[in-house]
C-alpha cells in the first residue's frame, strides 16, 4: 500500500512516520534508498566511517512529507500495531516505467551521486537516468539550510522538466515554486497502477455523506475524502459538482481504493502540515466540545483553543460496556487529555479515560532521572530486561542492575508480566532511551542524587555503583552516566592492597565527593565518609523498623559490626546508612569452621566488612552469611527456591542445620531443607554422626529422592557422589579460599597493632622456614621447640615430621611451618628433609 506520510521523529537508525488517521509507522535506515544502503554496507565492511555518508538526522527533519510503501504490518508483543515502511524510490515508484514518464510529473527521488554540474537522482525507474542541474537545486538548498550541497540519500520532491529518448533520460527540478505549483493532469497519462500519493489534482465532488466526500478526478478516477480530511474551514459545506483541489493520501494496491485530503497544508507539494505546540502535549482540557460522533470510529472535539481533536472509540470510555453513545451528541462537554498529535491529520489525539487523564507518565518527557516508577517485565534479553512503564514507553534494566548481585540466570528470578519497582538511571526523550535499575539500595536510597557533574559539590554523600575495581582504585557510576574515581588511598581507613578482591562490579556503595572539574568531567571520590558528631549520629542512626526495608535473598551488602555476642555478630547494613540491623551467626563467617571462630575472635565493634549475602529476611531479623560457596551458588543461580524446583541428582550447596544420631539436616538458601541419613553421610562407616559433621559446616549435597506428599528431601553427603568430577580443581579452590581468608585475618591483626604474640602468629605462614631450639622430646616421639620468632607459642612436631633425625634438648635445628592454630596459639612444624629442600 502506498501512503503519504510526514516525518515525526528522526534517529540514527530509523524515521518515525505519521500516517493518515492517527497511525504511525517507521522506516529502518536500510529502507532509504539503494545508494544509501550500499554506502552503509561499505562502511560496515571497512570498519571505518565514510566521509560522504551522512546520518539520517543530517538529512531529514520532522515535518517533511514523504511517499512511503508498506513493507509489513504486524502486531508487536504488547499488542500494538507495528507498520514497517520504505521510502526507497525503486519500491515507491515501481508502477512507473520509462515510457510512462512525462513533463510536469511530480516524483520522489533520492540523490545517488554528486557531480560537477549537478546531481544524479534515483527515481526508481529501470532504464532511466535522471539528472538535476545545480542551478535547479540552488533555491531548495538555500531554503533547507543543510549545507552547500545535497547529500547522498537525501529525499527530494522532483518535477520532471524534460524527457528525452523515450524516457531513458530526464531532467529534473526541485525549485520550490515549481514543485509547489505542480498539478497532476490527464495529459501526464496517470493510471491506477502507477498513481502516487502526494499528487495534487483538480477534482469534482460527486457525493457528500456524513462520513466524508466522494470525488472524481483525472477524468476516470474516483476517491474518498474521510471526515478527518475535509477542510476544517469549510467543514462539510460542499455540494455535488463543486470543483476542488485535493491531494492523494493513499492508494490501495488490490482494491485500487484512493483516499484524498482537502486540507490546505497538503495542496502545495513541498509544504509541511501544522505542528502542535510542545507545551500542549499531555495537557488536560477541562471542557472540550463534541463536534461530531461516528459510532464505528470515535468522536471529533473542539478544544478550548479552537483546535480540533479526535478520540478513538476505545478512548471514549473505560470499557465497551460502560460506553454511552448519548453522552456524545454534538455540543456535549467532556474532560480529556491530549495524548498525541497526528501530523497527517493536523489533529490532536485525545483520551477521555480517567486513568489516562490522571496518569503521571504519558510520554518520555514526563520521566525524570531519579524518578521511582512502576512497570511490568516485558522481555528478558542478553543485555538485560525490558520493562514496560506505560503504553508506548519501555525501559531497559541492564544485566548489572537486575538485583543487588549480578544474576547469572535472571529468568529464574523474573517472569514476563511480573510487576517491578524501578528507579530511572537515565532518560533521553529525544532518543526514546530509558535506563532503569532494580537495585534495592538505589531504589530506596534517600541520599541526594548525582545526575550531573555540576551538582558534584565537595562533601556531597550519595549512592553509586562500582563498575570497575582495579589496582588503581574503583570507578563508580551514578545517574546520567556520571562517573568518578575512588583512588586506592581513599578506599578505606585501612590500606586496601587488592581493590578487586574487596569490591566487585555491580556493588552499591556510599561515596563522598572530594573534588570535581565539570568541564573536564573529572570527579574524585572517597569511600572514607566524614563522621558526624556523636549526638547527631545517635539521633539519626536509630534503627528503622524492620518492616520498612526488605532485602532479597542473594542480595549483597557491606556491614559494620555493632556488637559481638557468643554465637554471632549484630551488624548494621551500610547501604541503608547503618539504619537496618542484621545478624551474622558465627558459623556463617566462613566456609571453614575453624576460620569462623578465629574471625569472630579477631573482629571488634566498629569493623567494616564487605560482601555479605542475605540468607533470610523473615522473622524478627535479617540473617547474613559470608560463606563463599553459598555466595557463589546464589550468584550462579545453582539454588532452588522451593520444593517444586528440586530434582533427583541435583548438587546443591548448603550448610548443616542440625546433627542427630540418625543423620544430618542440611539447609539451603531460600529455606529448603533435607535429611542425609546416617548411611548416606560418608564414604566411611559412621559410628557417631557428631564425629563427621558440626552445625554450620558448609556442605555440597546430592538429592537422592523426594516425597512430595510429605515435602521431604533425602540427601547424600558422600564425597564420591557429591563431586562434579574434577577433584583436583575443587580441592585447590577450597585451599585457595582458606589461605585467602587466613591472609585477611593476618592483615586484620597487623593493622590493629595486637600484642607481640598475635603479631608473631600473623607472620607465621605455612611454608615458612624457622630456626628453632629443641626443648624436649616426649614419649610418643613428638617434640616441642622454642625460639625468638615463636615466643609465647607452643611449637610441636609429630614423630613422623621429625623424620630420621635423632634430636636432643638444646639442639638447634631448621623447621618448616605446616599449620598455625591461632586460637590455641599452637604451631605445627616439620623437620623432614624433603620438605625443607622444597
XYZ file of C-alpha atoms in Angstrom, residues 154-795:
642
model
C 18.560 12.800 0.622
C 14.869 12.569 -0.296
C 13.561 15.065 -2.863
C 10.245 16.035 -4.449
C 11.206 16.371 -8.113
C 9.296 17.801 -11.065
C 10.156 16.374 -14.492
C 11.188 19.308 -16.692
C 12.216 17.407 -19.822
C 12.008 13.827 -21.125
C 14.443 12.549 -23.788
C 14.961 9.306 -25.697
C 11.573 7.828 -24.743
C 12.144 8.313 -21.028
C 15.689 6.983 -20.860
C 16.961 10.453 -19.881
C 15.005 13.004 -17.844
C 15.917 16.407 -16.470
C 14.506 17.403 -13.098
C 13.895 20.441 -10.931
C 13.465 20.793 -7.163
C 12.780 24.529 -7.341
C 10.314 25.206 -4.525
C 7.926 27.306 -6.582
C 7.833 24.760 -9.429
C 7.211 21.893 -7.009
C 4.532 23.796 -5.063
C 2.567 24.685 -8.220
C 2.717 21.222 -9.799
C -0.614 19.536 -10.514
C -1.235 16.056 -11.921
C -3.114 16.332 -15.251
C -4.777 13.986 -17.707
C -2.021 14.735 -20.245
C 0.504 13.017 -17.916
C -1.348 9.731 -18.525
C -1.548 8.546 -14.893
C -3.056 5.073 -14.415
C -4.327 3.219 -11.343
C -1.191 1.060 -11.448
C 1.229 3.996 -11.174
C -0.809 6.648 -9.317
C 1.242 8.096 -6.449
C 0.336 9.623 -3.060
C 1.301 13.286 -2.753
C -0.036 14.212 -6.188
C -2.279 17.284 -6.198
C -5.286 17.025 -8.531
C -8.330 19.019 -9.559
C -11.380 17.033 -8.503
C -15.154 17.237 -8.699
C -17.474 16.480 -5.758
C -19.753 13.550 -6.595
C -21.452 12.883 -3.271
C -21.429 14.345 0.257
C -22.088 11.874 3.110
C -21.805 12.072 6.947
C -18.545 10.123 6.905
C -16.922 12.032 4.052
C -17.000 13.055 0.416
C -16.732 11.078 -2.829
C -14.660 12.774 -5.571
C -13.856 12.125 -9.238
C -10.527 13.256 -10.722
C -8.293 12.853 -13.776
C -11.488 12.109 -15.752
C -11.750 8.399 -14.856
C -10.646 8.058 -11.230
C -12.767 8.100 -8.069
C -11.670 8.553 -4.472
C -12.868 9.200 -0.915
C -12.172 12.069 1.480
C -12.962 10.899 5.041
C -14.376 13.156 7.757
C -10.887 13.840 9.175
C -9.608 15.279 5.896
C -12.222 17.781 4.823
C -11.072 21.393 5.020
C -11.910 22.437 8.630
C -12.637 25.979 7.412
C -15.429 24.679 5.187
C -16.444 21.760 7.435
C -18.969 19.770 5.384
C -20.146 22.743 3.291
C -19.519 21.006 -0.024
C -22.041 20.419 -2.816
C -22.187 17.982 -5.749
C -20.312 19.102 -8.934
C -18.219 21.569 -6.916
C -14.614 21.692 -8.221
C -11.961 21.406 -5.508
C -8.230 20.911 -5.212
C -7.258 17.649 -3.460
C -4.109 15.711 -2.576
C -3.856 11.924 -2.850
C -3.159 10.352 0.572
C -3.117 6.637 -0.196
C -3.573 4.088 -2.958
C -4.505 0.507 -2.079
C -2.717 -1.987 -4.364
C -5.532 -4.549 -4.635
C -8.798 -2.648 -4.343
C -7.258 0.440 -6.034
C -9.141 2.487 -3.423
C -7.835 6.064 -3.453
C -8.114 8.337 -0.420
C -7.562 12.070 -0.631
C -7.366 15.138 1.602
C -8.819 18.623 1.174
C -6.702 20.152 3.941
C -4.838 23.258 2.753
C -1.374 22.224 4.036
C -1.274 19.310 1.559
C -2.422 21.207 -1.539
C 1.020 22.701 -2.230
C 3.674 19.967 -2.644
C 6.842 20.595 -0.659
C 4.933 22.187 2.218
C 4.566 20.949 5.788
C 1.473 20.297 7.898
C 0.803 22.365 11.006
C 2.515 21.120 14.186
C 1.365 21.081 17.800
C 2.991 23.391 20.328
C 5.226 21.239 22.566
C 3.615 22.572 25.765
C 0.195 21.247 24.673
C 1.294 17.590 24.606
C -0.083 15.892 27.705
C -2.280 18.888 28.580
C -5.621 18.213 30.271
C -8.541 20.111 28.704
C -11.293 20.635 31.271
C -14.039 21.287 28.679
C -13.900 20.021 25.121
C -16.999 20.209 22.933
C -18.245 17.323 20.794
C -18.397 18.395 17.125
C -19.385 15.049 15.635
C -19.672 11.409 16.698
C -19.021 8.431 14.393
C -20.179 5.213 16.040
C -17.648 2.989 14.257
C -14.633 5.255 14.671
C -14.846 7.792 17.503
C -15.608 11.478 18.018
C -14.318 14.861 16.851
C -13.930 17.502 19.592
C -13.222 21.204 19.635
C -10.677 22.075 22.316
C -10.532 25.222 24.453
C -8.213 26.941 21.928
C -10.469 26.165 18.945
C -8.277 23.329 17.623
C -9.923 20.076 16.535
C -9.128 16.755 18.196
C -10.065 13.144 17.613
C -10.721 10.419 20.205
C -10.809 6.817 19.054
C -13.749 4.727 20.199
C -11.664 2.831 22.788
C -10.613 6.144 24.378
C -14.158 7.420 24.932
C -14.783 5.183 27.978
C -13.069 2.760 30.294
C -14.688 -0.309 28.705
C -17.025 -1.017 25.791
C -19.794 -1.935 28.250
C -19.553 1.385 30.076
C -19.739 3.380 26.811
C -22.869 5.560 26.409
C -23.394 6.979 22.869
C -25.926 9.513 24.192
C -23.131 11.344 26.010
C -21.503 12.254 22.694
C -24.172 14.293 20.962
C -22.978 17.492 19.291
C -22.431 20.202 21.897
C -21.793 17.868 24.867
C -18.849 18.812 27.080
C -16.138 16.405 28.258
C -12.817 16.462 30.080
C -9.992 14.988 28.041
C -6.209 14.803 27.757
C -4.026 15.309 24.678
C -2.057 12.072 24.288
C -0.637 12.514 20.766
C -0.696 14.656 17.658
C -1.266 13.346 14.147
C 0.727 15.455 11.687
C -1.038 13.856 8.727
C -4.471 14.701 10.146
C -3.402 18.012 11.724
C -5.350 16.946 14.790
C -4.667 16.270 18.444
C -5.403 12.725 19.572
C -7.208 12.800 22.915
C -8.435 10.355 25.539
C -11.393 10.623 27.911
C -10.283 7.654 30.026
C -9.947 8.599 33.694
C -6.776 6.546 34.157
C -5.141 8.337 31.192
C -6.201 11.795 32.384
C -4.809 11.097 35.866
C -1.676 9.241 34.707
C 1.604 10.691 35.966
C 3.550 9.361 32.972
C 2.265 9.748 29.431
C 5.412 10.363 27.384
C 9.178 10.135 27.847
C 9.247 13.864 28.700
C 7.241 13.087 31.866
C 10.041 10.860 33.196
C 12.994 12.404 35.002
C 16.277 10.946 36.154
C 15.916 9.593 39.694
C 12.150 9.037 39.466
C 10.841 5.812 41.009
C 8.449 4.141 38.552
C 6.301 1.007 38.472
C 6.428 -1.268 35.452
C 5.899 -4.794 34.169
C 8.532 -7.185 32.851
C 8.138 -7.152 29.065
C 11.061 -9.260 27.828
C 14.326 -10.830 29.033
C 17.291 -10.255 26.724
C 21.054 -10.997 26.880
C 21.826 -7.345 27.660
C 19.186 -7.045 30.383
C 15.444 -6.858 30.916
C 12.853 -4.716 29.130
C 10.283 -3.144 31.423
C 7.019 -1.643 30.156
C 6.293 1.536 32.119
C 3.160 2.578 30.172
C 1.756 2.008 26.688
C 4.454 3.100 24.274
C 7.150 3.585 26.935
C 9.649 0.815 27.634
C 12.887 0.942 29.576
C 15.918 -1.296 29.839
C 17.309 -2.668 33.090
C 20.942 -3.619 32.242
C 22.103 -7.037 33.481
C 24.231 -5.384 36.177
C 21.150 -3.652 37.626
C 18.736 -6.618 37.853
C 19.465 -7.197 41.548
C 21.879 -6.452 44.366
C 24.201 -9.057 42.837
C 24.809 -9.884 39.180
C 22.389 -12.667 38.201
C 23.689 -15.478 36.007
C 20.154 -16.741 35.257
C 17.694 -13.826 35.596
C 14.871 -15.925 34.130
C 14.746 -17.810 37.430
C 14.003 -14.592 39.292
C 11.813 -12.711 36.808
C 8.962 -13.729 34.508
C 7.183 -11.748 31.794
C 4.295 -9.844 33.385
C 5.901 -9.504 36.836
C 5.365 -6.078 38.409
C 8.599 -4.341 39.394
C 9.584 -1.091 41.106
C 12.491 0.652 39.369
C 14.474 3.867 39.583
C 15.388 5.883 36.495
C 19.143 5.973 35.881
C 18.909 7.866 32.601
C 16.132 9.223 30.372
C 16.646 10.718 26.915
C 13.221 11.645 25.428
C 14.704 12.615 22.042
C 16.277 9.188 21.579
C 13.485 7.381 23.498
C 16.167 5.908 25.736
C 15.187 4.900 29.259
C 17.648 3.093 31.556
C 16.401 1.709 34.885
C 17.749 -0.042 37.966
C 16.213 -2.672 40.242
C 18.961 -2.496 42.867
C 17.034 -2.091 46.100
C 19.720 0.076 47.711
C 19.361 2.598 44.878
C 15.572 2.400 44.614
C 15.156 3.007 48.358
C 18.041 5.489 48.760
C 17.144 8.769 50.483
C 20.516 10.385 49.724
C 20.816 13.241 47.165
C 21.125 12.054 43.552
C 24.186 12.857 41.473
C 22.796 13.478 37.949
C 25.433 15.828 36.501
C 28.971 16.929 37.220
C 27.838 20.454 38.166
C 25.984 19.033 41.196
C 29.081 17.214 42.488
C 29.983 19.617 45.295
C 32.804 18.628 47.688
C 31.372 16.890 50.752
C 28.275 15.532 48.975
C 27.484 11.973 50.102
C 25.491 9.778 47.745
C 24.995 6.232 46.494
C 26.717 4.891 43.382
C 27.556 1.582 41.678
C 31.039 0.121 41.257
C 31.605 -0.545 37.552
C 35.320 -1.289 37.753
C 37.759 -2.333 40.519
C 41.451 -2.391 39.608
C 44.832 -1.915 41.280
C 44.482 1.901 40.980
C 41.107 2.008 42.797
C 37.414 1.889 41.876
C 35.340 3.623 39.207
C 31.859 4.435 40.491
C 28.919 5.297 38.241
C 25.923 7.469 39.137
C 22.912 8.796 37.210
C 23.046 10.104 33.594
C 26.337 8.241 33.049
C 28.218 10.458 35.536
C 31.362 8.580 36.629
C 34.082 9.183 39.185
C 37.282 7.633 40.555
C 37.920 6.451 44.085
C 41.751 6.250 44.260
C 43.358 3.406 46.168
C 44.207 5.554 49.196
C 40.524 6.575 49.587
C 39.043 3.052 49.555
C 39.156 2.545 53.308
C 40.584 3.946 56.535
C 42.991 0.997 56.428
C 45.076 0.309 53.252
C 43.487 -1.984 50.647
C 46.159 -3.900 48.728
C 43.865 -5.521 46.125
C 40.684 -3.476 45.464
C 39.342 -6.136 43.081
C 39.297 -8.629 45.974
C 37.279 -6.306 48.231
C 34.965 -4.562 45.759
C 33.043 -6.112 42.897
C 31.273 -4.958 39.753
C 27.659 -4.004 40.444
C 28.212 -3.321 44.170
C 26.204 -0.379 45.563
C 28.444 1.898 47.620
C 28.156 5.111 49.567
C 30.709 7.720 48.494
C 31.725 11.272 49.262
C 32.744 13.824 46.636
C 36.263 15.169 47.174
C 36.757 17.271 44.049
C 35.045 17.835 40.688
C 36.031 19.564 37.431
C 32.729 19.724 35.482
C 34.212 20.988 32.212
C 36.694 18.101 32.045
C 34.115 15.711 33.558
C 36.617 14.671 36.218
C 35.273 13.511 39.541
C 37.345 12.445 42.560
C 35.589 10.407 45.262
C 36.197 8.703 48.599
C 34.727 5.762 50.490
C 36.061 7.323 53.692
C 32.990 9.244 54.803
C 33.446 12.089 57.270
C 31.948 11.256 60.663
C 29.138 13.264 62.239
C 29.043 14.474 65.884
C 28.189 11.692 68.309
C 24.804 13.120 69.354
C 23.734 13.652 65.751
C 24.963 10.187 64.866
C 22.933 8.655 67.650
C 19.854 10.619 66.707
C 19.998 9.803 63.005
C 21.006 6.165 63.273
C 18.016 4.978 65.279
C 17.283 1.602 63.686
C 14.265 1.569 61.420
C 11.506 -0.885 61.973
C 12.489 -3.979 60.058
C 9.297 -3.905 58.019
C 10.347 -0.637 56.327
C 13.238 -2.217 54.381
C 13.068 -5.614 52.693
C 16.121 -7.441 51.405
C 16.058 -10.104 48.741
C 17.744 -13.438 49.368
C 21.011 -13.305 47.434
C 21.393 -9.529 47.742
C 24.961 -8.454 48.590
C 25.629 -5.913 51.346
C 28.517 -4.417 53.337
C 28.212 -4.267 57.106
C 29.604 -2.624 60.238
C 29.990 -4.622 63.470
C 27.791 -3.177 66.231
C 28.012 -5.830 68.949
C 29.761 -9.177 69.497
C 27.710 -11.944 71.105
C 28.641 -15.515 71.995
C 27.066 -17.040 68.893
C 27.407 -14.271 66.346
C 27.622 -10.609 65.407
C 24.994 -7.876 65.420
C 25.728 -5.590 62.461
C 24.285 -2.597 60.619
C 23.896 -2.608 56.831
C 25.930 0.239 55.326
C 23.823 0.565 52.146
C 20.946 1.774 54.304
C 23.078 4.332 56.138
C 23.503 1.916 59.043
C 19.805 2.124 59.936
C 18.997 -1.555 59.299
C 20.182 -4.127 61.843
C 21.095 -7.687 60.802
C 22.518 -10.823 62.416
C 25.524 -12.916 61.344
C 25.783 -16.300 63.088
C 29.443 -17.129 63.875
C 29.202 -20.288 61.741
C 28.324 -18.107 58.724
C 31.517 -16.017 58.801
C 33.308 -18.597 56.627
C 33.024 -21.970 54.896
C 35.703 -23.243 57.315
C 34.588 -23.988 60.876
C 37.949 -23.103 62.475
C 38.193 -19.871 60.490
C 34.716 -18.832 61.716
C 35.839 -18.944 65.336
C 39.117 -17.215 64.564
C 37.489 -14.410 62.602
C 34.908 -13.854 65.371
C 37.775 -13.647 67.866
C 39.672 -11.073 65.746
C 36.750 -8.760 64.955
C 35.912 -5.720 67.052
C 32.961 -3.380 67.269
C 33.199 -0.753 64.522
C 34.938 -3.038 61.992
C 33.578 -2.759 58.432
C 33.240 -5.999 56.441
C 32.360 -6.308 52.728
C 30.424 -8.869 50.670
C 27.810 -10.483 52.894
C 24.795 -12.144 51.326
C 21.220 -12.018 52.617
C 20.115 -15.534 53.589
C 16.794 -14.709 55.169
C 14.561 -11.695 55.730
C 11.829 -13.433 57.711
C 11.046 -13.383 61.366
C 12.495 -10.729 63.625
C 15.796 -10.082 61.861
C 17.762 -10.292 58.639
C 20.261 -13.195 58.559
C 23.508 -12.688 56.622
C 26.275 -15.069 55.542
C 29.820 -14.763 54.231
C 30.223 -18.380 53.150
C 31.982 -18.108 49.774
C 30.473 -21.380 48.476
C 26.923 -20.229 49.315
C 27.502 -16.799 47.735
C 28.859 -18.457 44.576
C 25.840 -20.791 44.366
C 23.431 -17.845 44.678
C 25.252 -15.753 42.074
C 25.402 -18.640 39.605
C 21.737 -19.499 40.282
C 22.721 -23.023 41.413
C 19.931 -22.915 44.004
C 16.313 -23.998 44.421
C 13.705 -21.504 45.615
C 11.022 -24.006 46.548
C 10.352 -27.732 46.934
C 8.787 -27.844 43.443
C 12.151 -26.940 41.803
C 14.058 -29.874 43.346
C 15.042 -32.737 41.033
C 16.819 -36.030 41.878
C 20.533 -35.875 41.045
C 20.885 -32.138 41.750
C 24.064 -30.974 43.503
C 23.225 -28.182 45.960
C 25.380 -26.072 48.267
C 24.075 -25.705 51.831
C 25.065 -25.812 55.490
C 24.455 -28.217 58.371
C 21.434 -27.135 60.370
C 21.392 -29.933 62.923
C 23.329 -33.138 63.675
C 21.187 -36.007 65.004
C 22.120 -39.632 65.828
C 20.182 -40.830 62.742
C 21.545 -38.279 60.267
C 22.272 -34.680 59.335
C 19.741 -31.966 58.444
C 21.020 -29.648 55.725
C 19.541 -26.230 54.965
C 19.863 -24.452 51.606
C 19.329 -20.802 50.658
C 15.606 -19.876 50.415
C 14.855 -22.134 53.402
C 14.595 -25.552 51.672
C 15.873 -28.354 53.971
C 16.743 -32.015 53.526
C 17.991 -35.016 55.508
C 21.167 -37.008 54.880
C 20.578 -40.337 56.675
C 23.467 -41.946 58.546
C 24.140 -44.417 55.698
C 24.461 -41.552 53.196
C 26.648 -39.251 55.300
C 30.103 -40.515 54.406
C 32.050 -42.942 52.246
C 33.403 -44.347 55.559
C 31.428 -46.282 58.140
C 29.741 -43.835 60.553
C 29.564 -44.770 64.224
C 28.825 -41.357 65.712
C 27.407 -38.625 63.424
C 28.988 -35.878 65.565
C 32.449 -37.155 64.628
C 31.794 -36.240 60.992
C 29.785 -33.003 60.913
C 29.192 -29.900 63.037
C 26.374 -27.339 62.933
C 27.087 -24.564 60.411
C 29.518 -26.612 58.330
C 29.316 -25.882 54.587
C 28.435 -28.970 52.530
C 27.641 -29.980 48.971
C 24.707 -32.391 48.920
C 23.229 -34.595 46.222
C 19.453 -35.039 46.032
C 18.629 -38.760 46.205
C 14.837 -38.671 46.350
C 11.798 -36.559 47.308
C 8.482 -37.295 48.963
C 6.096 -34.670 47.529
C 3.246 -35.600 49.831
C 5.328 -35.151 52.997
C 7.560 -32.467 51.419
C 10.696 -34.391 52.412
C 14.055 -34.483 50.640
C 16.656 -37.233 51.137
C 20.288 -36.279 50.523
C 23.725 -37.825 50.205
C 26.864 -36.161 51.615
C 29.297 -38.820 50.344
C 32.281 -37.113 48.733
C 32.329 -39.762 45.979
C 28.765 -38.783 44.960
C 28.860 -35.021 45.573
C 31.797 -34.008 43.404
C 31.482 -32.521 39.934
C 34.302 -34.855 38.876
C 37.350 -32.590 38.967
C 38.652 -33.398 42.474
C 41.967 -31.581 41.985
C 40.309 -28.317 40.885
C 37.771 -28.466 43.735
C 40.467 -29.133 46.346
C 42.659 -26.354 45.008
C 39.746 -23.875 45.032
C 38.938 -24.720 48.681
C 42.584 -24.445 49.709
C 42.922 -21.147 47.880
C 39.812 -19.774 49.640
C 41.176 -20.909 53.013
C 44.525 -19.158 52.519
C 42.736 -16.047 51.255
C 40.671 -15.862 54.453
C 43.709 -16.531 56.666
C 45.570 -13.704 54.928
C 42.619 -11.403 55.649
C 42.776 -12.342 59.353
C 46.550 -11.733 59.475
C 46.082 -8.295 57.887
C 43.352 -7.529 60.412
C 45.659 -8.337 63.341
C 48.584 -6.429 61.821
C 46.572 -3.244 61.280
C 45.213 -3.438 64.788
C 48.660 -3.424 66.379
C 47.991 -6.522 68.509
C 50.458 -7.703 71.197
C 53.717 -9.275 70.041
C 52.353 -12.827 70.268
C 49.483 -12.001 67.891
C 51.872 -10.246 65.532
C 54.121 -13.306 65.633
C 51.201 -15.537 64.686
C 50.474 -13.240 61.735
C 53.994 -13.633 60.392
C 53.958 -17.434 60.630
C 52.571 -18.760 57.375
C 52.646 -22.362 56.099
C 55.889 -22.977 54.237
C 57.978 -20.519 56.249
C 61.392 -21.790 57.444
C 62.258 -21.224 61.134
C 65.396 -21.506 63.286
C 64.328 -23.359 66.457
C 65.787 -24.910 69.586
C 64.640 -28.350 70.799
C 63.014 -28.057 74.239
C 62.080 -31.669 74.938
C 61.215 -34.967 73.256
C 58.085 -36.745 74.520
C 57.465 -40.466 74.979
C 55.176 -40.637 71.913
C 58.073 -39.455 69.740
C 56.845 -35.891 69.236
C 58.959 -32.872 70.154
C 58.466 -29.305 71.384
C 60.559 -26.336 70.321
C 61.277 -22.737 71.297
C 62.852 -19.746 69.571
C 62.914 -15.954 69.355
C 60.409 -15.981 66.494
C 57.880 -18.122 68.391
C 57.918 -16.512 71.823
C 54.798 -17.421 73.825
C 53.678 -20.056 71.296
C 53.560 -23.841 71.579
C 55.584 -25.311 68.700
